[in-house]
Tab-separated table of C-alpha atoms in Angstrom:
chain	number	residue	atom	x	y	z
A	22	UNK	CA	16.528	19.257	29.639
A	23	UNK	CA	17.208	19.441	26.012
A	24	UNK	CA	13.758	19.343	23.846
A	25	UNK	CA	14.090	16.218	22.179
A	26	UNK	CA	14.520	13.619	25.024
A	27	UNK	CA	11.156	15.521	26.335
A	28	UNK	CA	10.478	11.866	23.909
A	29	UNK	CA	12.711	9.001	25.246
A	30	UNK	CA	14.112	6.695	21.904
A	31	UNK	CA	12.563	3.609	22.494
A	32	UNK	CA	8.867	5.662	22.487
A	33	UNK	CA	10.196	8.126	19.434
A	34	UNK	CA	11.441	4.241	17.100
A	35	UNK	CA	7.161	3.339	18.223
A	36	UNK	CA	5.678	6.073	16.645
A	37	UNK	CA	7.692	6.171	13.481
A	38	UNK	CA	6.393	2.520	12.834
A	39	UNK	CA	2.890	3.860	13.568
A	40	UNK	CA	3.450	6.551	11.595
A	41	UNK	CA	5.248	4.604	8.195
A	42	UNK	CA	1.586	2.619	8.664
A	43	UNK	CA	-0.209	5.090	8.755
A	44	UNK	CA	1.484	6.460	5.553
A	45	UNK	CA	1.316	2.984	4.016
A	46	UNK	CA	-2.406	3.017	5.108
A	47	UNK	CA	-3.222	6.440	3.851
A	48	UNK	CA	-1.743	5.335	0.380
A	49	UNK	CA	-3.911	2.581	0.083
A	50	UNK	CA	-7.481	4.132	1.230
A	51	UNK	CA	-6.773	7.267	-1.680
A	52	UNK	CA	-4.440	6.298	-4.432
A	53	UNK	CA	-5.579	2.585	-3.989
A	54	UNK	CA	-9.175	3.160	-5.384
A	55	UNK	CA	-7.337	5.054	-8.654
A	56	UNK	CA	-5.039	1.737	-8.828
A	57	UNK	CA	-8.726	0.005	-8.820
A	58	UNK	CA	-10.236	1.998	-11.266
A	59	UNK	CA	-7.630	1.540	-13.680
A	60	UNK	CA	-7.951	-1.997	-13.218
A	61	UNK	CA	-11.166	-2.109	-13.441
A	62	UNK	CA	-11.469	0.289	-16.722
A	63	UNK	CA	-11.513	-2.048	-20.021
A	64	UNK	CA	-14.328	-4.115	-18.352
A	65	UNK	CA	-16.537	-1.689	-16.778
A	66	UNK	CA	-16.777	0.364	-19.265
A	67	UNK	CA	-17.577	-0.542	-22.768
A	68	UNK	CA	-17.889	2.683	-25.116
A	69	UNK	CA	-15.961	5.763	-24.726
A	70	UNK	CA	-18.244	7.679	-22.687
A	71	UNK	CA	-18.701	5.381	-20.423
A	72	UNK	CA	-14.368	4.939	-20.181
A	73	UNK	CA	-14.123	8.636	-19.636
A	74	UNK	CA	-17.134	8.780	-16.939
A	75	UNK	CA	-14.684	6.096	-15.282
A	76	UNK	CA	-12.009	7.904	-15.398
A	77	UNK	CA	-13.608	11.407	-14.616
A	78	UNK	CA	-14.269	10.056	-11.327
A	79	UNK	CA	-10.069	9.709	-10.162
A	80	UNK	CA	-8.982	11.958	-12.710
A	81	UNK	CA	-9.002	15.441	-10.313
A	82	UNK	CA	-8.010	13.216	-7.482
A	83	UNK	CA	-4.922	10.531	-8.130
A	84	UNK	CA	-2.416	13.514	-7.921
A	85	UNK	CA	-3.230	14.593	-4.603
A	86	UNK	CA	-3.945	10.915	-3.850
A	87	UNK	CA	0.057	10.036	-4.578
A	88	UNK	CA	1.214	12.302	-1.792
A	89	UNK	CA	0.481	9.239	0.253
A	90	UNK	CA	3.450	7.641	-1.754
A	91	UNK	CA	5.943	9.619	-1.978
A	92	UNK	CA	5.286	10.436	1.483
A	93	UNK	CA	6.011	6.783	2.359
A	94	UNK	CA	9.004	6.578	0.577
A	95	UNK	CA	10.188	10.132	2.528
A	96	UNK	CA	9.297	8.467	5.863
A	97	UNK	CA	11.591	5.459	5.290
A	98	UNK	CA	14.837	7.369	4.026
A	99	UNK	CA	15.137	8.999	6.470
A	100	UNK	CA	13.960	7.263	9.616
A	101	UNK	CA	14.533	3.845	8.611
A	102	UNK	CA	17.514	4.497	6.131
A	103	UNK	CA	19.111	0.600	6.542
A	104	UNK	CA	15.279	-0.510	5.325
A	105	UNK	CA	15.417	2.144	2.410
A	106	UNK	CA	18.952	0.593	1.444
A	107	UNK	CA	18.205	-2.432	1.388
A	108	UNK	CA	14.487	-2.384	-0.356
A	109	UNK	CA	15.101	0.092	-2.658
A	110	UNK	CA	18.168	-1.150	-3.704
A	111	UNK	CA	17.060	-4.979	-3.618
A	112	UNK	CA	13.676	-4.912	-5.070
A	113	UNK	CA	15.117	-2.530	-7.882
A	114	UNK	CA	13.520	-3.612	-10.668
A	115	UNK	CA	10.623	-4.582	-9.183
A	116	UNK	CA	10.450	-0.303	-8.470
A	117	UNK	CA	11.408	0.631	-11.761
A	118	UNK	CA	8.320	-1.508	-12.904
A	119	UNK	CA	6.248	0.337	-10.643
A	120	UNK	CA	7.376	3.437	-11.290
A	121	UNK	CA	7.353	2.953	-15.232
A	122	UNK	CA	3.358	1.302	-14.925
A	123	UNK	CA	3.064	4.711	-12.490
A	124	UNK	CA	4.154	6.991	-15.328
A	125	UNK	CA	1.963	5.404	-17.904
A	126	UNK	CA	-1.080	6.799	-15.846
A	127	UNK	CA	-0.853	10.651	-16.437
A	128	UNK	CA	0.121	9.919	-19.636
A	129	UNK	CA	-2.656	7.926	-20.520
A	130	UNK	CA	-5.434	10.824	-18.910
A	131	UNK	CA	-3.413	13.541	-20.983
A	132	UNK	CA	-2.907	11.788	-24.213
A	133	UNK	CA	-6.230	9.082	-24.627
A	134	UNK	CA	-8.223	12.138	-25.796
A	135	UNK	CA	-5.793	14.472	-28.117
A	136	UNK	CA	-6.798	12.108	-31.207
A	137	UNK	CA	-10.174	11.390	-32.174
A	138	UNK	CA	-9.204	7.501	-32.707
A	139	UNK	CA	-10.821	4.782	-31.201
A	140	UNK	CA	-7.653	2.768	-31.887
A	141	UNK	CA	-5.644	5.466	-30.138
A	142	UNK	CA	-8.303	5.821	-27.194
A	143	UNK	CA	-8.216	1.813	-26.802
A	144	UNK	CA	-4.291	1.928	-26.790
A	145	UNK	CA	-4.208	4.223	-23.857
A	146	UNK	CA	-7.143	2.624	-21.885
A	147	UNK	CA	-4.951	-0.485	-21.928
A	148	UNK	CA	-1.973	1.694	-20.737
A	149	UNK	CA	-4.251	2.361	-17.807
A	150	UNK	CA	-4.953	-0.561	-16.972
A	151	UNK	CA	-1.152	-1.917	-16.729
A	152	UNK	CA	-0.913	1.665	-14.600
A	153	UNK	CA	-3.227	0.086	-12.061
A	154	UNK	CA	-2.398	-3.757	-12.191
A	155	UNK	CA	1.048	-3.768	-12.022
A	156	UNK	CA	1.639	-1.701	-9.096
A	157	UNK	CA	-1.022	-3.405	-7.499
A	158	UNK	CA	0.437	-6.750	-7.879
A	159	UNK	CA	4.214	-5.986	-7.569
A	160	UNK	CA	3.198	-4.134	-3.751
A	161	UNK	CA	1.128	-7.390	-2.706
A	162	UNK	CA	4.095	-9.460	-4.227
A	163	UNK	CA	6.581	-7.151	-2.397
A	164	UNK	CA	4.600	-7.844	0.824
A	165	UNK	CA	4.894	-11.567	0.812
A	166	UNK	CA	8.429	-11.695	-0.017
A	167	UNK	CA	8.628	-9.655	3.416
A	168	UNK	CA	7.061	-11.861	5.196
A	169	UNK	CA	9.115	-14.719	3.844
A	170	UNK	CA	12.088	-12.748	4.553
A	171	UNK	CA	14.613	-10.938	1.735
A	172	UNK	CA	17.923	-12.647	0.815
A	173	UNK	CA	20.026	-9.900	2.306
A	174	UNK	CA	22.876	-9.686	4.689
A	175	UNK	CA	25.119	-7.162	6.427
A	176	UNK	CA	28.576	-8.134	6.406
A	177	UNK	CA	30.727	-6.799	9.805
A	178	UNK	CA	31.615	-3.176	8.207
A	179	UNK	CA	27.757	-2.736	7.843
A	180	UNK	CA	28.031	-3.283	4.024
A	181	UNK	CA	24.750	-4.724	2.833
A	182	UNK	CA	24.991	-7.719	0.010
A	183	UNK	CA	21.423	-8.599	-1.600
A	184	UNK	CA	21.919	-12.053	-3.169
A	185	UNK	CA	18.243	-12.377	-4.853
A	186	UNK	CA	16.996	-12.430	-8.241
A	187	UNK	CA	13.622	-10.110	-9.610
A	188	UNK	CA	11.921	-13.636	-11.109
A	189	UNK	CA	12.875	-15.204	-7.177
A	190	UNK	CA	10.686	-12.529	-6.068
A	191	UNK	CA	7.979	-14.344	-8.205
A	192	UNK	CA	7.172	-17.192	-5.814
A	193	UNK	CA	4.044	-19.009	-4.904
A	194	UNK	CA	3.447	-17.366	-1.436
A	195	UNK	CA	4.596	-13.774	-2.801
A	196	UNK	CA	1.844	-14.146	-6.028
A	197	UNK	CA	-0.636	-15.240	-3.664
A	198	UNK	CA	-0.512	-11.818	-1.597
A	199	UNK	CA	0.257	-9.942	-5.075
A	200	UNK	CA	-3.252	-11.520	-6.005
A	201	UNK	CA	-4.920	-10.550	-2.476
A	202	UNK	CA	-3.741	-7.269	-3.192
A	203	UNK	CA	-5.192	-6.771	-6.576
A	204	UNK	CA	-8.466	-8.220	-5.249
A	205	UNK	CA	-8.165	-5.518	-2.396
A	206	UNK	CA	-8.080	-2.867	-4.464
A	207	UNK	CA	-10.353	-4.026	-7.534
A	208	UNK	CA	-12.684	-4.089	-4.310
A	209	UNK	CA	-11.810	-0.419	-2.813
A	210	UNK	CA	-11.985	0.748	-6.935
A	211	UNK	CA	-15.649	-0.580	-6.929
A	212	UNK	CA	-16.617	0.567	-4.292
A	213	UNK	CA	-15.414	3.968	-5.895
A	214	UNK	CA	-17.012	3.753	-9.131
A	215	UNK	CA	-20.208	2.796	-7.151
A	216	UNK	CA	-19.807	5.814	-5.565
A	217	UNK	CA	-19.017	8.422	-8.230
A	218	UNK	CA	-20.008	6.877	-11.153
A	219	UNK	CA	-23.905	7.031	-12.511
A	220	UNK	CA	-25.654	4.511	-15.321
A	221	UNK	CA	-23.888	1.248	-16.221
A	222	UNK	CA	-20.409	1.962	-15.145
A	223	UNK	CA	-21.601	1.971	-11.791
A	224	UNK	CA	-23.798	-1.345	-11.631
A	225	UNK	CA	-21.124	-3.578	-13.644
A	226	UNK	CA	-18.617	-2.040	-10.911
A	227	UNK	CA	-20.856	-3.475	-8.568
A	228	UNK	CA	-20.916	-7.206	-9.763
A	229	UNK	CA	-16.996	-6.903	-10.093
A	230	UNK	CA	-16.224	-5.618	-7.136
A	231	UNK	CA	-18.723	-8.111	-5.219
A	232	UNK	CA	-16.740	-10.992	-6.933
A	233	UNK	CA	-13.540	-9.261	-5.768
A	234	UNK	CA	-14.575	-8.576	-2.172
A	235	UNK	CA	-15.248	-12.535	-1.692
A	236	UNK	CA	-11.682	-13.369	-3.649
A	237	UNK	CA	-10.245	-10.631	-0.752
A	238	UNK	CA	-12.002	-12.533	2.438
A	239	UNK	CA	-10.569	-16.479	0.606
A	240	UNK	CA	-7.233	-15.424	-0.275
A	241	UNK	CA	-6.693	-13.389	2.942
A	242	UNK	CA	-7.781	-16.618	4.562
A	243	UNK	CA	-5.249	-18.556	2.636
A	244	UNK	CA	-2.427	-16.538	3.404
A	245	UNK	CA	-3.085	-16.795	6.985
A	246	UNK	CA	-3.005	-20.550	6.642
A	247	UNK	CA	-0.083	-20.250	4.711
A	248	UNK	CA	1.775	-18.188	7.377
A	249	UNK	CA	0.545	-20.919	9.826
A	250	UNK	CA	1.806	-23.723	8.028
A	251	UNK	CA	3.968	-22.999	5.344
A	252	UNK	CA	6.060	-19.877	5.808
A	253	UNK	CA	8.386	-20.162	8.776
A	254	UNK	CA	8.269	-16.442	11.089
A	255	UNK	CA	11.330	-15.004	12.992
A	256	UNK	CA	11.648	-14.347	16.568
A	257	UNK	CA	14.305	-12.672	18.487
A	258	UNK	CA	16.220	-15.119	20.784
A	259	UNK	CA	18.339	-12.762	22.045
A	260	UNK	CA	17.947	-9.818	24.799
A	261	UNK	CA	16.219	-6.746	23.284
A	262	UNK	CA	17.652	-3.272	23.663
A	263	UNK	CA	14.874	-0.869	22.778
A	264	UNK	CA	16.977	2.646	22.905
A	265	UNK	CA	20.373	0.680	21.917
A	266	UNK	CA	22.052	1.595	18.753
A	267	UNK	CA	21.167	1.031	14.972
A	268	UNK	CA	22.611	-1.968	14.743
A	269	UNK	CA	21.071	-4.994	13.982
A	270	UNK	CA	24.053	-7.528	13.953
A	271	UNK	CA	23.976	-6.792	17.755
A	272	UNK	CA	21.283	-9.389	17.857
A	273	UNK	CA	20.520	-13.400	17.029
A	274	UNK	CA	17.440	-14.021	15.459
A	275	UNK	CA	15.456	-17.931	14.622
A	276	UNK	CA	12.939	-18.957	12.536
A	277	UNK	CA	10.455	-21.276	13.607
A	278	UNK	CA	6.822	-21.837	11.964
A	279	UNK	CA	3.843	-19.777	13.559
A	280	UNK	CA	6.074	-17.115	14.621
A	281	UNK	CA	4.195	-14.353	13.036
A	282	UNK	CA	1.359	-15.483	15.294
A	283	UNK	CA	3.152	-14.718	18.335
A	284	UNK	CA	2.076	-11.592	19.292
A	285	UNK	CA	-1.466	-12.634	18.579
A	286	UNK	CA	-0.781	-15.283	21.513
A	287	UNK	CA	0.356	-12.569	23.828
A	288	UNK	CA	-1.585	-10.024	22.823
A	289	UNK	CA	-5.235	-10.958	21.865
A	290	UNK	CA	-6.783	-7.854	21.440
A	291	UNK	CA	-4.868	-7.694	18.257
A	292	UNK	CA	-7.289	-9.764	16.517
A	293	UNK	CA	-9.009	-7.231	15.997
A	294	UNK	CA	-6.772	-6.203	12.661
A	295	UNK	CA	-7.832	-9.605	11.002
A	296	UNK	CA	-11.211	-9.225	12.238
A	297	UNK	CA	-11.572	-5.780	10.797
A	298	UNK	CA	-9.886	-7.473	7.087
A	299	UNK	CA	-12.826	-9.935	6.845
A	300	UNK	CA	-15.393	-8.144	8.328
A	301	UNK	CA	-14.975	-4.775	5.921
A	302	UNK	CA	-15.022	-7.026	2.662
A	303	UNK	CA	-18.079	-9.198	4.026
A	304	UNK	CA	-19.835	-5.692	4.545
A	305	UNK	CA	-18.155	-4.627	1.530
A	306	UNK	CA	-19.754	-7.654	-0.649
A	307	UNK	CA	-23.277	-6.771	1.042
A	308	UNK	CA	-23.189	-2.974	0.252
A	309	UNK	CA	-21.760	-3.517	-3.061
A	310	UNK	CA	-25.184	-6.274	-3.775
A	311	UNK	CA	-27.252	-3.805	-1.911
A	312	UNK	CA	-26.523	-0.267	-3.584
A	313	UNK	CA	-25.411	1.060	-0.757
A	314	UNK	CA	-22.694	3.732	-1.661
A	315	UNK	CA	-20.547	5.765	1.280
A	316	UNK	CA	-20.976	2.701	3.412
A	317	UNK	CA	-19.623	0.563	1.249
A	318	UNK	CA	-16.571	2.393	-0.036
A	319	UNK	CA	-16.260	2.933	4.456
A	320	UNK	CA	-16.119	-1.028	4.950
A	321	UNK	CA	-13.603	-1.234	1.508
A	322	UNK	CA	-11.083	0.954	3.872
A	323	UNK	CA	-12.002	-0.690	6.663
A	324	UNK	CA	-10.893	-3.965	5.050
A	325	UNK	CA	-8.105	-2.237	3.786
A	326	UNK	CA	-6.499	-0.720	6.828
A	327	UNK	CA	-7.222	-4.555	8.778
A	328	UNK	CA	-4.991	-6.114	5.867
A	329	UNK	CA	-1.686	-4.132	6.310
A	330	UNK	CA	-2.428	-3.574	10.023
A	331	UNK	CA	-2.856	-7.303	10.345
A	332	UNK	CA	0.990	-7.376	8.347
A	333	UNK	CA	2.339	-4.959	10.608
A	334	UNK	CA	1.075	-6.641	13.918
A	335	UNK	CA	2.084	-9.857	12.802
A	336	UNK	CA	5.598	-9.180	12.544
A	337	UNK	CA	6.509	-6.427	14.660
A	338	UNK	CA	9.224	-5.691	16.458
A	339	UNK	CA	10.100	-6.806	12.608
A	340	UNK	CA	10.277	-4.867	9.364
A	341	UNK	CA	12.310	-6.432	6.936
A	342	UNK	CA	14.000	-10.133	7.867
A	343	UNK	CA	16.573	-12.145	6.287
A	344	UNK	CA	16.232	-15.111	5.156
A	345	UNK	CA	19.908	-14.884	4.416
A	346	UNK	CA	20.966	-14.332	7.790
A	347	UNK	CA	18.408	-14.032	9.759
A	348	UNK	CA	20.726	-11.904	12.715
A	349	UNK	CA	20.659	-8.737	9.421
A	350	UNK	CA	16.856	-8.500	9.940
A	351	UNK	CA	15.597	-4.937	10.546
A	352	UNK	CA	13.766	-4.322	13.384
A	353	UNK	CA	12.081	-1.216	14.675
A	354	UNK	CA	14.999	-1.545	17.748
A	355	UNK	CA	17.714	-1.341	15.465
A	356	UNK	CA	16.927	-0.027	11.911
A	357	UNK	CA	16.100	3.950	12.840
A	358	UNK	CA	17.966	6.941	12.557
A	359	UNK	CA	18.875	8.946	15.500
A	360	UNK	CA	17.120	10.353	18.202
A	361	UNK	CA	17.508	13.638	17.594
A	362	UNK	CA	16.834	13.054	14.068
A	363	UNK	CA	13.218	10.930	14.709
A	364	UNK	CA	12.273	13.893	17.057
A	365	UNK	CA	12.941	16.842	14.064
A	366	UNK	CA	10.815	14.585	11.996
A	367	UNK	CA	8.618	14.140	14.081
A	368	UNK	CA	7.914	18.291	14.799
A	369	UNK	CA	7.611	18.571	10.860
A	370	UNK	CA	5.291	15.543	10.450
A	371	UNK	CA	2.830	16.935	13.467
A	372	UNK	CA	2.490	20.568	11.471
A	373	UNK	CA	2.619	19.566	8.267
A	374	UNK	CA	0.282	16.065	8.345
A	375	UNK	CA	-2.685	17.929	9.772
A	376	UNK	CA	-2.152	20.485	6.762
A	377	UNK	CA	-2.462	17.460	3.838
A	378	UNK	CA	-5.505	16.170	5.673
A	379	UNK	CA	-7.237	18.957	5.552
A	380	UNK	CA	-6.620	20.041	2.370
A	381	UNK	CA	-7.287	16.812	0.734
A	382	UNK	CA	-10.285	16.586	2.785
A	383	UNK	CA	-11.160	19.862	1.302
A	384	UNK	CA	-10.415	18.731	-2.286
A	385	UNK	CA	-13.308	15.683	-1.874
A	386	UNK	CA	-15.669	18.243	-0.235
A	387	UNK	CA	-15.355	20.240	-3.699
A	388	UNK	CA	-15.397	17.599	-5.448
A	389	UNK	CA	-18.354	15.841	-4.077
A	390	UNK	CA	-20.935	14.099	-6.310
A	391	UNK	CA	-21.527	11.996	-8.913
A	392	UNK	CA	-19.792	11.661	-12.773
A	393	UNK	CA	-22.256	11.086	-15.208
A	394	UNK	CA	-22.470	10.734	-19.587
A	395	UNK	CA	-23.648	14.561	-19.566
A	396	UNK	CA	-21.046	16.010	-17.450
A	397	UNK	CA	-17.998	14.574	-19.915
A	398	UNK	CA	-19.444	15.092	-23.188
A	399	UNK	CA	-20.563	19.057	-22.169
A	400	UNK	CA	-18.739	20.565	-25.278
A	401	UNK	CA	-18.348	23.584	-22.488
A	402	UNK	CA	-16.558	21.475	-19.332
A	403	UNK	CA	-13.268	20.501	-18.495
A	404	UNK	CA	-13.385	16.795	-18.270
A	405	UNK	CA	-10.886	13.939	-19.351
């Protein structure tokens, strides 16, 4: 037997859409709490000090943290390369935006404190701030446009036409789940600050991120009501070849309203992914009120990973529909690269995964403890 059908196709396609949410997961637990912070900076922090204790506390970390990202973006060129087409060349601008409001973030830890100018300080604190907003929003927006479905097609050579617009991307469903995310993270950015910061950075971190763990339960809420009534789903009408090939005009697709709660129907132990969104940023709110510190910043994930899971669940075997032609939409059946090709990937991932766990777990051990007003302004230390 050759080694890589030791792993038929149809099991090797399942755990590379585990795997992209895991990725998707991992980026949002780390690098989302520095998106949070830098959200979060010009309010919790009023003087200087207090602005570098803030961002003392993500400043050894966010690098590390960003692995999660670009190991996201690896995953989907090149085991879902029709979704990286289309995405990446579709919501173009809305990348470049990230990506630019990504940049602006080392810049702004490098260059806030080469001038003794609180004009020049203030200037790049703002630059952090659009460095954790915009991404924020623009992934939350990018999320809702998904579940609407993207205006692309695939004509019958397998050419792909995107015939949407960056301000159509801009619509009230889409800004709605570009606001849950910010919420979501301002939340998991508290709970960071609560963490590692000391003095008043940490308690006004506290009353923000309280505020934005009840915004996450009421707008999660509302986009589920939204999905139910509003925003139709898709639903393959068709027979379903799970080890066929990458194809997806091989299919016929409908949407109906409530489809994204179909697998809920047949499936009710899923649940549990929505369940875990509400119930982290209830316990969230409480811990946050309460003091409570590792807990809390534990329930923020939680909430976190019940969010996209609760995305993921909702519209598998779905990854990217049309809403152009709804027979183009992606699914995990007919958007993957080759067998042999998802088995390679998935030797390297299983050596080389373990390896970026452990070291960043490593990296927090070291790390450990809190930031405090002496520790940055130590003539002798290192800090931002």
């Amino acid at each position: 037997m050759i080694l890589h059908e030791l792993i038929d196709y149809e099991t090797l396609r399942l755990i590379w859409w585990l795997l992209l949410g895991v990725l998707l997961i991992g980026f949002a637990v780390t690098d989302g709490f520095d998106l949070g912070v830098g959200t979060l900076l010009p309010f919790v922090a009023r003087t200087d000090t207090e602005r570098r204790v803030a961002i003392n506390t993500i400043g050894p970390v966010w690098e590390g943290n960003q692995v999660w990202l670009i190991l996201g973006g690896g995953a989907i060129f090149a085991a879902w390369p029709p979704l990286y087409a289309v995405s990446f060349s579709g919501f173009y601008l809305a990348m470049f935006a990230i990506l630019f409001a990504l940049i602006l973030r080392p810049v702004g830890f490098k260059y806030r404190s080469k001038r003794d100018s609180a004009r020049w300080r203030n200037n790049w604190d703002w630059a952090l701030f659009v460095g954790g907003f915009v991404p924020s929003l623009i992934f939350g927006v990018a999320v809702g446009n998904v579940l609407q479905g993207v205006p692309f097609r695939f004509a019958d050579d397998m050419r792909i036409f995107y015939e949407g617009s960056f301000f159509g991307l801009l619509n009230p469903f889409a800004l709605l789940c570009g606001l849950l995310s910010v919420s979501m993270l301002i939340m998991h950015g508290s709970a960071w600050l609560a963490l590692k910061a000391s003095g008043p950075v940490a308690e006004r971190a506290g009353r923000f991120g309280s505020v934005a763990a009840l915004a996450t339960i009421v707008l999660f809420a509302l986009g589920g009501l939204c999905l139910w009534v509003g925003v139709d789903g898709y639903r393959i009408t068709s027979e379903i070849s799970t080890t066929g090939p990458s194809n997806p005009l091989f299919k016929t697709v409908t949407t109906e309203g409530g489809a994204w709660f179909a697998n809920y129907a047949a499936h009710p132990w899923l649940w549990v992914a929505p369940a875990f969104g509400f119930f982290g940023a209830l316990a969230a709110f409480f811990g946050l009120r309460a003091g409570r510190e590792v807990s809390t910043l534990l329930f923020s994930k939680l909430s976190i990973f019940g969010i996209i899971s609760t995305v993921g669940v909702s519209m598998f075997p779905f990854i990217l529909p049309s809403s152009l032609d709804p027979r183009s939409s992606l699914t995990v059946w007919d958007a993957s690269s080759s067998h042999m090709t998802l088995f390679i990937m998935l030797v390297v991932s299983a050596i080389f995964l373990p390896i970026i766990v452990a070291y960043t777990s490593w990296v927090y051990k070291v790390l450990w403890g809190k930031v405090d007003e002496a520790s940055v302004t130590d003539k002798g230390g290192h800090a931002y």
